[in-house]
PDB file of C-alpha atoms and ligand atoms in Angstrom:
ATOM      1  CA  MET Y 395       0.299 -18.125  -2.306  1.00  0.00           C
ATOM      2  CA  LYS Y 396       0.401 -17.328   1.445  1.00  0.00           C
ATOM      3  CA  THR Y 397       0.016 -13.853   2.776  1.00  0.00           C
ATOM      4  CA  ARG Y 398       1.941 -12.815   5.780  1.00  0.00           C
ATOM      5  CA  LEU Y 399       0.517  -9.989   7.663  1.00  0.00           C
ATOM      6  CA  LEU Y 400       3.069  -7.120   8.052  1.00  0.00           C
ATOM      7  CA  SER Y 401       3.396  -3.738   9.674  1.00  0.00           C
ATOM      8  CA  GLY Y 402       1.681  -1.219   7.547  1.00  0.00           C
ATOM      9  CA  ASP Y 403      -1.311  -3.820   7.115  1.00  0.00           C
ATOM     10  CA  ALA Y 404      -4.987  -2.713   8.252  1.00  0.00           C
ATOM     11  CA  LEU Y 405      -8.202  -4.546   8.400  1.00  0.00           C
ATOM     12  CA  ILE Y 406     -11.213  -2.800   6.929  1.00  0.00           C
ATOM     13  CA  ILE Y 407     -14.714  -4.042   7.934  1.00  0.00           C
ATOM     14  CA  VAL Y 408     -17.317  -2.393   5.824  1.00  0.00           C
ATOM     15  CA  ASP Y 409     -20.706  -1.609   7.117  1.00  0.00           C
ATOM     16  CA  LEU Y 410     -21.228  -4.814   9.303  1.00  0.00           C
ATOM     17  CA  GLN Y 411     -24.413  -3.190  10.717  1.00  0.00           C
ATOM     18  CA  ASN Y 412     -27.590  -4.919  12.333  1.00  0.00           C
ATOM     19  CA  ASP Y 413     -29.836  -3.289   9.482  1.00  0.00           C
ATOM     20  CA  PHE Y 414     -27.683  -5.116   6.897  1.00  0.00           C
ATOM     21  CA  LEU Y 415     -28.243  -8.435   8.779  1.00  0.00           C
ATOM     22  CA  PRO Y 416     -31.193 -10.937   8.836  1.00  0.00           C
ATOM     23  CA  GLY Y 417     -33.808  -9.277  10.929  1.00  0.00           C
ATOM     24  CA  GLY Y 418     -32.626  -5.642   9.837  1.00  0.00           C
ATOM     25  CA  SER Y 419     -34.370  -3.278   7.167  1.00  0.00           C
ATOM     26  CA  LEU Y 420     -32.158  -3.885   4.417  1.00  0.00           C
ATOM     27  CA  PRO Y 421     -30.870  -7.443   4.996  1.00  0.00           C
ATOM     28  CA  VAL Y 422     -28.284  -9.156   3.084  1.00  0.00           C
ATOM     29  CA  ALA Y 423     -29.054 -12.751   3.154  1.00  0.00           C
ATOM     30  CA  GLY Y 424     -26.491 -14.838   4.864  1.00  0.00           C
ATOM     31  CA  GLY Y 425     -24.722 -11.664   6.103  1.00  0.00           C
ATOM     32  CA  ASN Y 426     -24.551 -12.987   9.627  1.00  0.00           C
ATOM     33  CA  THR Y 427     -22.527 -16.012   8.404  1.00  0.00           C
ATOM     34  CA  ILE Y 428     -19.477 -14.070   7.807  1.00  0.00           C
ATOM     35  CA  ILE Y 429     -18.971 -12.632  11.423  1.00  0.00           C
ATOM     36  CA  PRO Y 430     -17.225 -15.643  12.870  1.00  0.00           C
ATOM     37  CA  MET Y 431     -14.605 -15.264   9.916  1.00  0.00           C
ATOM     38  CA  LEU Y 432     -14.453 -11.477  10.472  1.00  0.00           C
ATOM     39  CA  ASN Y 433     -13.800 -12.169  14.161  1.00  0.00           C
ATOM     40  CA  ARG Y 434     -10.932 -14.374  13.310  1.00  0.00           C
ATOM     41  CA  TYR Y 435      -9.289 -11.782  10.976  1.00  0.00           C
ATOM     42  CA  ILE Y 436     -10.119  -9.220  13.801  1.00  0.00           C
ATOM     43  CA  THR Y 437      -8.007 -11.498  16.375  1.00  0.00           C
ATOM     44  CA  ASP Y 438      -5.099 -11.908  13.872  1.00  0.00           C
ATOM     45  CA  PHE Y 439      -4.713  -8.101  13.189  1.00  0.00           C
ATOM     46  CA  HIS Y 440      -5.265  -7.147  16.820  1.00  0.00           C
ATOM     47  CA  ALA Y 441      -2.612  -9.853  17.942  1.00  0.00           C
ATOM     48  CA  ARG Y 442      -0.285  -8.040  15.528  1.00  0.00           C
ATOM     49  CA  ARG Y 443      -1.073  -4.593  16.784  1.00  0.00           C
ATOM     50  CA  LEU Y 444      -2.241  -3.930  13.288  1.00  0.00           C
ATOM     51  CA  PRO Y 445      -5.128  -1.086  12.845  1.00  0.00           C
ATOM     52  CA  ILE Y 446      -8.629  -2.096  12.439  1.00  0.00           C
ATOM     53  CA  VAL Y 447     -11.254   0.069  10.966  1.00  0.00           C
ATOM     54  CA  ALA Y 448     -15.057  -0.417  11.058  1.00  0.00           C
ATOM     55  CA  THR Y 449     -17.047   1.587   8.619  1.00  0.00           C
ATOM     56  CA  ARG Y 450     -20.598   2.431   9.069  1.00  0.00           C
ATOM     57  CA  ASP Y 451     -23.478   3.638   6.925  1.00  0.00           C
ATOM     58  CA  TRP Y 452     -24.809   6.477   9.134  1.00  0.00           C
ATOM     59  CA  HIS Y 453     -27.813   8.330   7.435  1.00  0.00           C
ATOM     60  CA  PRO Y 454     -29.959  10.978   8.623  1.00  0.00           C
ATOM     61  CA  ILE Y 455     -33.706  10.161   9.170  1.00  0.00           C
ATOM     62  CA  ASN Y 456     -34.563  11.778   5.927  1.00  0.00           C
ATOM     63  CA  HIS Y 457     -31.630  10.490   3.726  1.00  0.00           C
ATOM     64  CA  CYS Y 458     -31.859  10.763   0.045  1.00  0.00           C
ATOM     65  CA  SER Y 459     -31.197   7.103  -0.485  1.00  0.00           C
ATOM     66  CA  PHE Y 460     -34.579   6.067   1.265  1.00  0.00           C
ATOM     67  CA  GLU Y 461     -37.663   5.259  -0.898  1.00  0.00           C
ATOM     68  CA  SER Y 462     -39.878   8.030   0.497  1.00  0.00           C
ATOM     69  CA  PHE Y 463     -37.191  10.529  -0.592  1.00  0.00           C
ATOM     70  CA  GLY Y 464     -36.622   9.206  -4.071  1.00  0.00           C
ATOM     71  CA  GLY Y 465     -34.133   6.684  -3.364  1.00  0.00           C
ATOM     72  CA  PRO Y 466     -33.564   3.125  -4.040  1.00  0.00           C
ATOM     73  CA  TRP Y 467     -33.677   1.675  -0.435  1.00  0.00           C
ATOM     74  CA  PRO Y 468     -35.944   1.228   2.472  1.00  0.00           C
ATOM     75  CA  PRO Y 469     -34.852   3.349   5.459  1.00  0.00           C
ATOM     76  CA  HIS Y 470     -31.833   1.843   7.058  1.00  0.00           C
ATOM     77  CA  CYS Y 471     -28.705   2.657   9.225  1.00  0.00           C
ATOM     78  CA  ILE Y 472     -30.170   5.666  10.752  1.00  0.00           C
ATOM     79  CA  ALA Y 473     -27.622   7.286  12.921  1.00  0.00           C
ATOM     80  CA  ASN Y 474     -27.744   6.414  16.666  1.00  0.00           C
ATOM     81  CA  THR Y 475     -30.314   3.788  16.183  1.00  0.00           C
ATOM     82  CA  GLU Y 476     -29.863  -0.101  16.848  1.00  0.00           C
ATOM     83  CA  GLY Y 477     -30.145  -0.739  13.238  1.00  0.00           C
ATOM     84  CA  ALA Y 478     -27.080   1.385  12.603  1.00  0.00           C
ATOM     85  CA  ALA Y 479     -25.033  -0.449  15.516  1.00  0.00           C
ATOM     86  CA  PHE Y 480     -22.538  -2.984  15.033  1.00  0.00           C
ATOM     87  CA  PRO Y 481     -23.852  -6.454  16.236  1.00  0.00           C
ATOM     88  CA  THR Y 482     -22.767  -7.410  19.614  1.00  0.00           C
ATOM     89  CA  ALA Y 483     -21.505 -10.707  17.999  1.00  0.00           C
ATOM     90  CA  LEU Y 484     -18.901  -8.594  16.062  1.00  0.00           C
ATOM     91  CA  GLN Y 485     -15.956  -8.594  18.696  1.00  0.00           C
ATOM     92  CA  LEU Y 486     -14.514  -5.140  17.695  1.00  0.00           C
ATOM     93  CA  PRO Y 487     -11.646  -4.183  19.947  1.00  0.00           C
ATOM     94  CA  ALA Y 488     -11.908  -0.924  21.766  1.00  0.00           C
ATOM     95  CA  CYS Y 489      -9.182   0.433  19.663  1.00  0.00           C
ATOM     96  CA  THR Y 490     -11.216   0.033  16.426  1.00  0.00           C
ATOM     97  CA  LYS Y 491     -11.231   3.234  14.555  1.00  0.00           C
ATOM     98  CA  ILE Y 492     -14.723   3.889  13.268  1.00  0.00           C
ATOM     99  CA  ILE Y 493     -15.581   5.909  10.013  1.00  0.00           C
ATOM    100  CA  SER Y 494     -19.174   7.024   9.485  1.00  0.00           C
ATOM    101  CA  LYS Y 495     -20.208   7.746   5.849  1.00  0.00           C
ATOM    102  CA  ALA Y 496     -23.171   9.266   3.782  1.00  0.00           C
ATOM    103  CA  THR Y 497     -24.036  11.251   6.832  1.00  0.00           C
ATOM    104  CA  THR Y 498     -25.689  14.170   5.077  1.00  0.00           C
ATOM    105  CA  GLN Y 499     -29.303  14.237   3.692  1.00  0.00           C
ATOM    106  CA  SER Y 500     -28.604  15.292   0.150  1.00  0.00           C
ATOM    107  CA  LYS Y 501     -25.818  12.832  -0.683  1.00  0.00           C
ATOM    108  CA  ASP Y 502     -25.571   9.158  -0.741  1.00  0.00           C
ATOM    109  CA  ALA Y 503     -22.063   7.349  -0.726  1.00  0.00           C
ATOM    110  CA  TYR Y 504     -21.095   3.882  -1.104  1.00  0.00           C
ATOM    111  CA  SER Y 505     -17.249   4.456  -0.767  1.00  0.00           C
ATOM    112  CA  ALA Y 506     -16.073   4.708   3.106  1.00  0.00           C
ATOM    113  CA  PHE Y 507     -13.487   7.255   1.412  1.00  0.00           C
ATOM    114  CA  SER Y 508     -16.209   9.578   0.259  1.00  0.00           C
ATOM    115  CA  ASP Y 509     -16.245  12.669   2.315  1.00  0.00           C
ATOM    116  CA  THR Y 510     -14.608  11.039   5.490  1.00  0.00           C
ATOM    117  CA  PRO Y 511     -11.139  11.190   7.002  1.00  0.00           C
ATOM    118  CA  LEU Y 512     -10.445   7.704   6.079  1.00  0.00           C
ATOM    119  CA  ASN Y 513      -7.499   8.244   3.634  1.00  0.00           C
ATOM    120  CA  GLU Y 514      -5.997  10.687   6.100  1.00  0.00           C
ATOM    121  CA  LEU Y 515      -6.265   8.263   8.898  1.00  0.00           C
ATOM    122  CA  LEU Y 516      -4.660   5.528   7.084  1.00  0.00           C
ATOM    123  CA  HIS Y 517      -1.711   7.683   6.083  1.00  0.00           C
ATOM    124  CA  SER Y 518      -1.282   9.057   9.634  1.00  0.00           C
ATOM    125  CA  LEU Y 519      -0.930   5.283  10.731  1.00  0.00           C
ATOM    126  CA  ASN Y 520       1.460   4.456   7.776  1.00  0.00           C
ATOM    127  CA  VAL Y 521      -0.941   2.124   6.150  1.00  0.00           C
ATOM    128  CA  LYS Y 522      -0.053   0.577   2.947  1.00  0.00           C
ATOM    129  CA  ARG Y 523      -2.184  -2.469   2.469  1.00  0.00           C
ATOM    130  CA  LEU Y 524      -5.553  -2.788   3.140  1.00  0.00           C
ATOM    131  CA  PHE Y 525      -7.717  -6.006   3.823  1.00  0.00           C
ATOM    132  CA  PHE Y 526     -11.365  -5.739   3.032  1.00  0.00           C
ATOM    133  CA  GLY Y 527     -14.439  -7.856   4.491  1.00  0.00           C
ATOM    134  CA  GLY Y 528     -17.999  -6.791   5.097  1.00  0.00           C
ATOM    135  CA  LEU Y 529     -21.197  -5.587   3.391  1.00  0.00           C
ATOM    136  CA  ALA Y 530     -22.435  -5.476   0.777  1.00  0.00           C
ATOM    137  CA  THR Y 531     -20.031  -6.886  -1.892  1.00  0.00           C
ATOM    138  CA  GLU Y 532     -21.417  -5.173  -4.752  1.00  0.00           C
ATOM    139  CA  TYR Y 533     -22.190  -1.603  -3.037  1.00  0.00           C
ATOM    140  CA  CYS Y 534     -20.048  -0.520  -0.294  1.00  0.00           C
ATOM    141  CA  VAL Y 535     -17.253  -3.024  -0.410  1.00  0.00           C
ATOM    142  CA  LEU Y 536     -16.967  -2.725  -4.314  1.00  0.00           C
ATOM    143  CA  ASN Y 537     -16.816   1.152  -4.254  1.00  0.00           C
ATOM    144  CA  THR Y 538     -14.541   1.418  -1.175  1.00  0.00           C
ATOM    145  CA  VAL Y 539     -12.110  -1.074  -2.824  1.00  0.00           C
ATOM    146  CA  LYS Y 540     -12.277   0.961  -6.040  1.00  0.00           C
ATOM    147  CA  ASP Y 541     -11.192   3.999  -4.095  1.00  0.00           C
ATOM    148  CA  ALA Y 542      -8.554   2.157  -2.238  1.00  0.00           C
ATOM    149  CA  ILE Y 543      -6.928   1.096  -5.379  1.00  0.00           C
ATOM    150  CA  ARG Y 544      -7.244   4.629  -6.920  1.00  0.00           C
ATOM    151  CA  PHE Y 545      -5.375   5.716  -3.896  1.00  0.00           C
ATOM    152  CA  HIS Y 546      -2.586   3.301  -4.559  1.00  0.00           C
ATOM    153  CA  TYR Y 547      -3.258   1.012  -1.472  1.00  0.00           C
ATOM    154  CA  VAL Y 548      -2.255  -2.697  -2.112  1.00  0.00           C
ATOM    155  CA  THR Y 549      -5.812  -4.023  -1.695  1.00  0.00           C
ATOM    156  CA  PHE Y 550      -6.862  -7.705  -0.577  1.00  0.00           C
ATOM    157  CA  ILE Y 551     -10.360  -8.815  -0.663  1.00  0.00           C
ATOM    158  CA  LEU Y 552     -11.134 -11.150   1.988  1.00  0.00           C
ATOM    159  CA  GLU Y 553     -13.482 -13.454  -0.232  1.00  0.00           C
ATOM    160  CA  ASP Y 554     -14.658 -15.471   2.781  1.00  0.00           C
ATOM    161  CA  ALA Y 555     -15.650 -12.564   4.636  1.00  0.00           C
ATOM    162  CA  VAL Y 556     -17.855 -10.344   2.385  1.00  0.00           C
ATOM    163  CA  CYS Y 557     -21.536 -11.128   1.430  1.00  0.00           C
ATOM    164  CA  ALA Y 558     -23.778  -9.623  -1.519  1.00  0.00           C
ATOM    165  CA  ILE Y 559     -27.230  -8.382  -1.848  1.00  0.00           C
ATOM    166  CA  ASN Y 560     -27.584 -10.127  -5.153  1.00  0.00           C
ATOM    167  CA  GLN Y 561     -30.828  -8.223  -6.364  1.00  0.00           C
ATOM    168  CA  GLN Y 562     -29.524  -9.972  -9.520  1.00  0.00           C
ATOM    169  CA  PRO Y 563     -28.172 -13.441  -8.697  1.00  0.00           C
ATOM    170  CA  ASP Y 564     -24.692 -12.456 -10.257  1.00  0.00           C
ATOM    171  CA  ASP Y 565     -24.129  -9.197  -8.748  1.00  0.00           C
ATOM    172  CA  GLY Y 566     -21.708 -10.315  -5.836  1.00  0.00           C
ATOM    173  CA  HIS Y 567     -19.736 -12.583  -8.087  1.00  0.00           C
ATOM    174  CA  ASP Y 568     -19.525  -9.726 -10.790  1.00  0.00           C
ATOM    175  CA  ALA Y 569     -18.197  -7.315  -8.167  1.00  0.00           C
ATOM    176  CA  LEU Y 570     -15.689  -9.688  -7.127  1.00  0.00           C
ATOM    177  CA  LEU Y 571     -14.526 -10.059 -10.789  1.00  0.00           C
ATOM    178  CA  THR Y 572     -14.409  -6.164 -11.114  1.00  0.00           C
ATOM    179  CA  MET Y 573     -12.371  -5.815  -8.117  1.00  0.00           C
ATOM    180  CA  LYS Y 574      -9.774  -8.340  -9.329  1.00  0.00           C
ATOM    181  CA  ARG Y 575      -9.759  -6.956 -12.638  1.00  0.00           C
ATOM    182  CA  LEU Y 576      -9.061  -3.424 -11.375  1.00  0.00           C
ATOM    183  CA  GLY Y 577      -5.975  -5.191  -9.017  1.00  0.00           C
ATOM    184  CA  ALA Y 578      -7.500  -6.193  -6.072  1.00  0.00           C
ATOM    185  CA  ILE Y 579      -5.695  -9.428  -4.616  1.00  0.00           C
ATOM    186  CA  PRO Y 580      -8.102 -12.136  -3.659  1.00  0.00           C
ATOM    187  CA  THR Y 581      -7.244 -13.986  -0.431  1.00  0.00           C
ATOM    188  CA  LYS Y 582      -8.968 -15.915   2.194  1.00  0.00           C
ATOM    189  CA  ASP Y 583      -8.523 -17.654   5.533  1.00  0.00           C
ATOM    190  CA  GLU Y 584      -6.461 -20.402   4.519  1.00  0.00           C
ATOM    191  CA  ALA Y 585      -4.101 -18.216   2.739  1.00  0.00           C
ATOM    192  CA  ILE Y 586      -3.019 -16.089   5.752  1.00  0.00           C
ATOM    193  CA  GLU Y 587       0.162 -17.188   7.235  1.00  0.00           C
ATOM    194  CA  ARG Y 588      -0.539 -17.579  10.973  1.00  0.00           C
TER     195      ARG Y 588
HETATM  196  C1  VGL L 981     -25.139  -0.178   1.469  1.00  0.00           C
HETATM  197  C2  VGL L 981     -27.214  -0.169   0.279  1.00  0.00           C
HETATM  198  C3  VGL L 981     -27.366   1.127   0.825  1.00  0.00           C
HETATM  199  C4  VGL L 981     -23.662  -0.824   1.705  1.00  0.00           C
HETATM  200  C5  VGL L 981     -25.461   0.969   1.970  1.00  0.00           C
HETATM  201  O1  VGL L 981     -23.333  -0.747   2.645  1.00  0.00           O
HETATM  202  O2  VGL L 981     -23.285  -1.803   0.991  1.00  0.00           O
HETATM  203  N1  VGL L 981     -26.008  -0.652   0.784  1.00  0.00           N
HETATM  204  N2  VGL L 981     -26.641   1.563   1.662  1.00  0.00           N
HETATM  205 ZN1   ZN L 982     -27.115   3.408   3.027  1.00  0.00          ZN
END
């Protein structure tokens, strides 16, 4: 089944940030390998004047998800640091809409819809279908996709443009199964009509 990109479609790139890449403070092994594919999708959406959203984990320095504050993670994606920046290899156009999440000390959020203007933004742009790539499959991608489905977007998961942390070896695989079971439509490069 080929998918043709249409007016009403948007590309959502989840948390593709330096700290989640090899060399960062919470690296997703192989996270960098999806950047060329994301760039290909960016080119496709941009050429059709379709919205591109980049979400980012954007924590205060004393965030509750950090180990020293009782959370599960090493410090990562501290607002306005190089670790929280998008890698220069990711070719985001100037018109990219940026959504920052988990910005307050006392609350973590894996979904980019959580306490952000993402839903309102997408409504204002008349977006009906979302195409998801980014990091990490079993955390922020999974939880953002779940909310997208709950909010009745037609939700595609770009299987060749996500990557998992895999603390347990099957975490990413299981998350993909969960997303599909909930109604996300798996797609990939070859299935996009160009
Ligand atoms: C994420 C762990 C901690 C993610 C964010 O973006 O998937 N994972 N904070
Ligand atoms: Zn985080």
